[in-house]
Each structure stands twice: as C-alpha cells, then as structure tokens.
C-alpha positions as a printed Julia matrix, in Angstrom:
204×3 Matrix{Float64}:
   0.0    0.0     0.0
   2.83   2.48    1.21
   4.94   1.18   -2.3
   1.79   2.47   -4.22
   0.85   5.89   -2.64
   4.73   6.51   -3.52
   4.26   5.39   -7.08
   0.92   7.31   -7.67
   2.47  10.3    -7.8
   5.16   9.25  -10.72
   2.77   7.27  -12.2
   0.34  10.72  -12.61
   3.67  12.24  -14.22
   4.0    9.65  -16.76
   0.63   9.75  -17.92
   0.13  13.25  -17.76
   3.48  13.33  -19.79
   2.17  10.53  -22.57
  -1.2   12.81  -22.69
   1.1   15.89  -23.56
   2.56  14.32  -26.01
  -0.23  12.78  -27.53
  -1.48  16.55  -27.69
   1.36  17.84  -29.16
   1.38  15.38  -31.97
  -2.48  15.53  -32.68
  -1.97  19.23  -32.8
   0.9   19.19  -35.19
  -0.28  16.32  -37.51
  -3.84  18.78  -37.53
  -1.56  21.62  -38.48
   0.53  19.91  -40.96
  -2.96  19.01  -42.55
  -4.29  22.26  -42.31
  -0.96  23.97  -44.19
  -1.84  20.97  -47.08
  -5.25  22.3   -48.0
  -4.42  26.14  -47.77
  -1.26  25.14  -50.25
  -3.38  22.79  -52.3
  -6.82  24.74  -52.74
  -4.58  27.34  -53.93
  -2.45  25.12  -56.52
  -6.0   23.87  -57.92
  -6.91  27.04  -58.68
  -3.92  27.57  -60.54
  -4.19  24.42  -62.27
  -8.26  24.86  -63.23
  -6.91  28.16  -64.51
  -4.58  26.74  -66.96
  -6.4   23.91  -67.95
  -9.78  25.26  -68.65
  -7.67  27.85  -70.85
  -6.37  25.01  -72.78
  -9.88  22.87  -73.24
 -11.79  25.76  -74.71
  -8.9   26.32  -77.08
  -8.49  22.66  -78.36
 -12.18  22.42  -78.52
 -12.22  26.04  -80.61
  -9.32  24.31  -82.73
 -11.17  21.42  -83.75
 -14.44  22.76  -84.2
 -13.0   25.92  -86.07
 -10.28  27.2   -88.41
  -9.3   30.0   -86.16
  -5.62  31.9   -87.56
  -2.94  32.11  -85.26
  -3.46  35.94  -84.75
  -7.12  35.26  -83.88
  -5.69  32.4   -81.7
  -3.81  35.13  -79.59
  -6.31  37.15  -79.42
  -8.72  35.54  -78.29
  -6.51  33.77  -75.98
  -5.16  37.2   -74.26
  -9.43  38.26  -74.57
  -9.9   35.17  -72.36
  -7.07  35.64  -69.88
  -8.27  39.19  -69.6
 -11.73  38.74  -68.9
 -10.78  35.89  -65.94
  -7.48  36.66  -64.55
  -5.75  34.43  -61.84
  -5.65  36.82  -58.54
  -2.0   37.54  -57.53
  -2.97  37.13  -54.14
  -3.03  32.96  -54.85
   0.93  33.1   -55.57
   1.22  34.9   -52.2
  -0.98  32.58  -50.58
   0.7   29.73  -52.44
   3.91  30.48  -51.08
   2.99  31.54  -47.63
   1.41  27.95  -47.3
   4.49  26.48  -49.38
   6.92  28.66  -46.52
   5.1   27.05  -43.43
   4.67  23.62  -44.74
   8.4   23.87  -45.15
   8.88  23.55  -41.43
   7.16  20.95  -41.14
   7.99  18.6   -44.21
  10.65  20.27  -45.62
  11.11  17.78  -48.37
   7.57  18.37  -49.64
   8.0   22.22  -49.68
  11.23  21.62  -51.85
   9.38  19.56  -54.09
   6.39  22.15  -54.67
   8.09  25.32  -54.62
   7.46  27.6   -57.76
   5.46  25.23  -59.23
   2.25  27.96  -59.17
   4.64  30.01  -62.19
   3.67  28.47  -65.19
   1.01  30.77  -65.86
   4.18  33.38  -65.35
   5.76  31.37  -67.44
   3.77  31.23  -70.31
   3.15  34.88  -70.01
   6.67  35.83  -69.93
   7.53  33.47  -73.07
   4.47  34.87  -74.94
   6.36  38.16  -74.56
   9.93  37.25  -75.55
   8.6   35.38  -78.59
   6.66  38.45  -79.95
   9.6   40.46  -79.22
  11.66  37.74  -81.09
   9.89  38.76  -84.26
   8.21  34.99  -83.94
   5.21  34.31  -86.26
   1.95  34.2   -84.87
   1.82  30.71  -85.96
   5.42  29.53  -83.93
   4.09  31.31  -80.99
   0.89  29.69  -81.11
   2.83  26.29  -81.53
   5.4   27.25  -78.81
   2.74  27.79  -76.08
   1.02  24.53  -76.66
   3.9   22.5   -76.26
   4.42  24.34  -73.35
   1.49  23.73  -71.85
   1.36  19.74  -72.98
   4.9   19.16  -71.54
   4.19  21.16  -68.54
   0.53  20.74  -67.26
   1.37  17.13  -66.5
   3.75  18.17  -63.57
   1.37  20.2   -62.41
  -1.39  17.87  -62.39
   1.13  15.13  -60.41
   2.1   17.74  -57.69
  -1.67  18.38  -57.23
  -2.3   14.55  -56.41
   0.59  14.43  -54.27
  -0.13  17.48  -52.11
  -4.35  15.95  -52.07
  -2.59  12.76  -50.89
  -0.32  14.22  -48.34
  -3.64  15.42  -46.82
  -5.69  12.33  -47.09
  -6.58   9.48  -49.2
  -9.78  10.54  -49.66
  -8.8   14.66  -50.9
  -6.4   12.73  -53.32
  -9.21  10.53  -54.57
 -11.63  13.58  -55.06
  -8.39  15.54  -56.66
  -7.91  12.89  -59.45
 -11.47  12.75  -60.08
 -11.59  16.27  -60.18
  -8.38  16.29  -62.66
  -9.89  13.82  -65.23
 -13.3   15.85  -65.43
 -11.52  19.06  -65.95
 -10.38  17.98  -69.2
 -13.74  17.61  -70.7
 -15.5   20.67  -72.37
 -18.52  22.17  -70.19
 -21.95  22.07  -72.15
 -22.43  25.73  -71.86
 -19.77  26.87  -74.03
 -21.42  25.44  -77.0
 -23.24  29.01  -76.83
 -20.37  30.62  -76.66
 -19.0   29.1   -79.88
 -22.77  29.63  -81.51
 -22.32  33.19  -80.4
 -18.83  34.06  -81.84
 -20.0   32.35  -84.88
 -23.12  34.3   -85.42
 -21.14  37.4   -85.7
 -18.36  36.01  -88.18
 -15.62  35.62  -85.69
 -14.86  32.26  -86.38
 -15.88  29.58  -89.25
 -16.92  25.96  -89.25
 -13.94  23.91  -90.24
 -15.0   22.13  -93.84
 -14.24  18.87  -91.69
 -17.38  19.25  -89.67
C-alpha cells in the first residue's frame, strides 16, 4: 500500500506526460494538414486556370479554323476577362513557406510550381519580341502547356494525398473531369460564330 501511494504520484507524471505528447502530436499532424489544404486549394486554382484555358482552345481548334493571330487574341481576350488573382501566388507560397517547417522535403518539391502561368506569359512576350510568327508562338505555347501541365497535375495529387486518401481521390477525379469541355460553351462558340468571328472547319 505504502509502495503504491509513492508510485501514484510518478505514475500521474508519466501519464500526464504521454497525454502531452499525444497533444502535441495531434496538434501538429492537424496543423501539418491544415498547411496541405491552404497550399493545395490554392495550386488547384492555378491548375483549373490553366487547364480550362487550354480545353476551350483545343475544342475552338477542332471545331474551327481559327488563324494564329485570332488564336492570340482571343486567348489574351480570355485571360483578360478571368485573370488568376496575384494574391493565390502569395498565398501559395505563404502555405508552401510554413509547410516547409514541417515537411521540408515536400516544400522543396512544390516550390514555384504555381509560375507556369508566369511562365507562359513571360515566353508569350519574348517570342513576340523575337519577331516569332503568330503561328510559332501559337505552336510554342502549346507545347508548353502539354509538356508542362502534366507536372502540375502530379504535384496536385501528391499534395491531395499528403492530406488524405480521400482529398487525393476527389483531386484525381476532379483532374480527369476538368479535361472535358462544359456544355455551356457550346453558346459561346454559336455566339462568336453568329457574328463572323470564327468559321466551321469544312471537316465538320
């Protein structure tokens, strides 16, 4: 009896010390999760950015014979009339800055990959200034985009799965719908087409 009144007291401190550090790591794993979705909301809104850019214009391209300098246009009209917020890069890399001390490996990996849309930007610019044609530009920022969305699209399912099986599951289902054309810009294409901007291509 004496033996365990002198124990109970050490015994308190060792549990209260395992329910610490229980705390401590639910709190950090709930942080480290938290950091995940603020960096990866942000990179899918980067990616749905890109992307949707690039499905209207393949769908334009093979429903229409659109020129190059129309392409641009057009392209520069769009870009224009939905910009991507600066505030995401900031937010992007505030997220990417805090996750980095707590998986520092996974920041590495992730950093900078929010500039393509900089990217493309910036070689849309040096290409015009190049004296490119309309055409090689055109041609230029699709490949671009082809070689390039696909890292983008695998550092979105890693983040997703860094935060949970499920968010990586609804992330790659997300992914393969993006790439299909949404129903309501059939109007739109009606639309520019009733007022001569484009014509049917003699395939269809």
């Amino acid at each position: 009896m004496e033996l365990f009144q002198v124990a109970l007291p050490l015994i308190g401190v060792i549990i209260g010390s395992l329910l610490t550090g229980l705390g401590t790591y639910i709190q950090a794993k709930l942080e480290r999760k938290r950091t995940i979705a603020l960096a990866l909301t942000d990179l899918l809104e980067i990616r749905h950015h890109i992307s949707g850019i690039e499905v209207i214009f393949e769908a334009m391209h093979k429903r229409f014979d659109i020129p190059a300098e129309a392409s641009l246009i057009l392209q520069t009209l769009i870009e224009q009339m939905s910009p991507l917020n600066n505030d995401v890069h900031k937010r992007y890399d505030n997220a990417i800055s805090l996750l980095a001390g707590l998986d520092p490996m996974l920041a590495f990996h992730l950093r900078s990959k929010n500039t393509l849309p900089n990217l493309l930007a910036t070689i849309r610019s040096i290409t015009e200034s190049a004296g490119l044609s309309k055409d090689d530009i055109v041609q230029i920022e699709s490949t671009l985009r082809l070689s390039l969305a696909p890292h983008l699209d695998e550092a979105v399912i890693e983040l997703a799965g860094r935060h949970s099986l499920n968010t990586k599951r609804k992330v790659k289902k997300l992914i393969s719908n993006s790439k299909e054309m949404p129903p309501e810009l059939d109007d739109i294409f009606n639309q520019l087409k009733n007022i001569g901007m484009l014509s049917e291509q003699s395939a269809q």
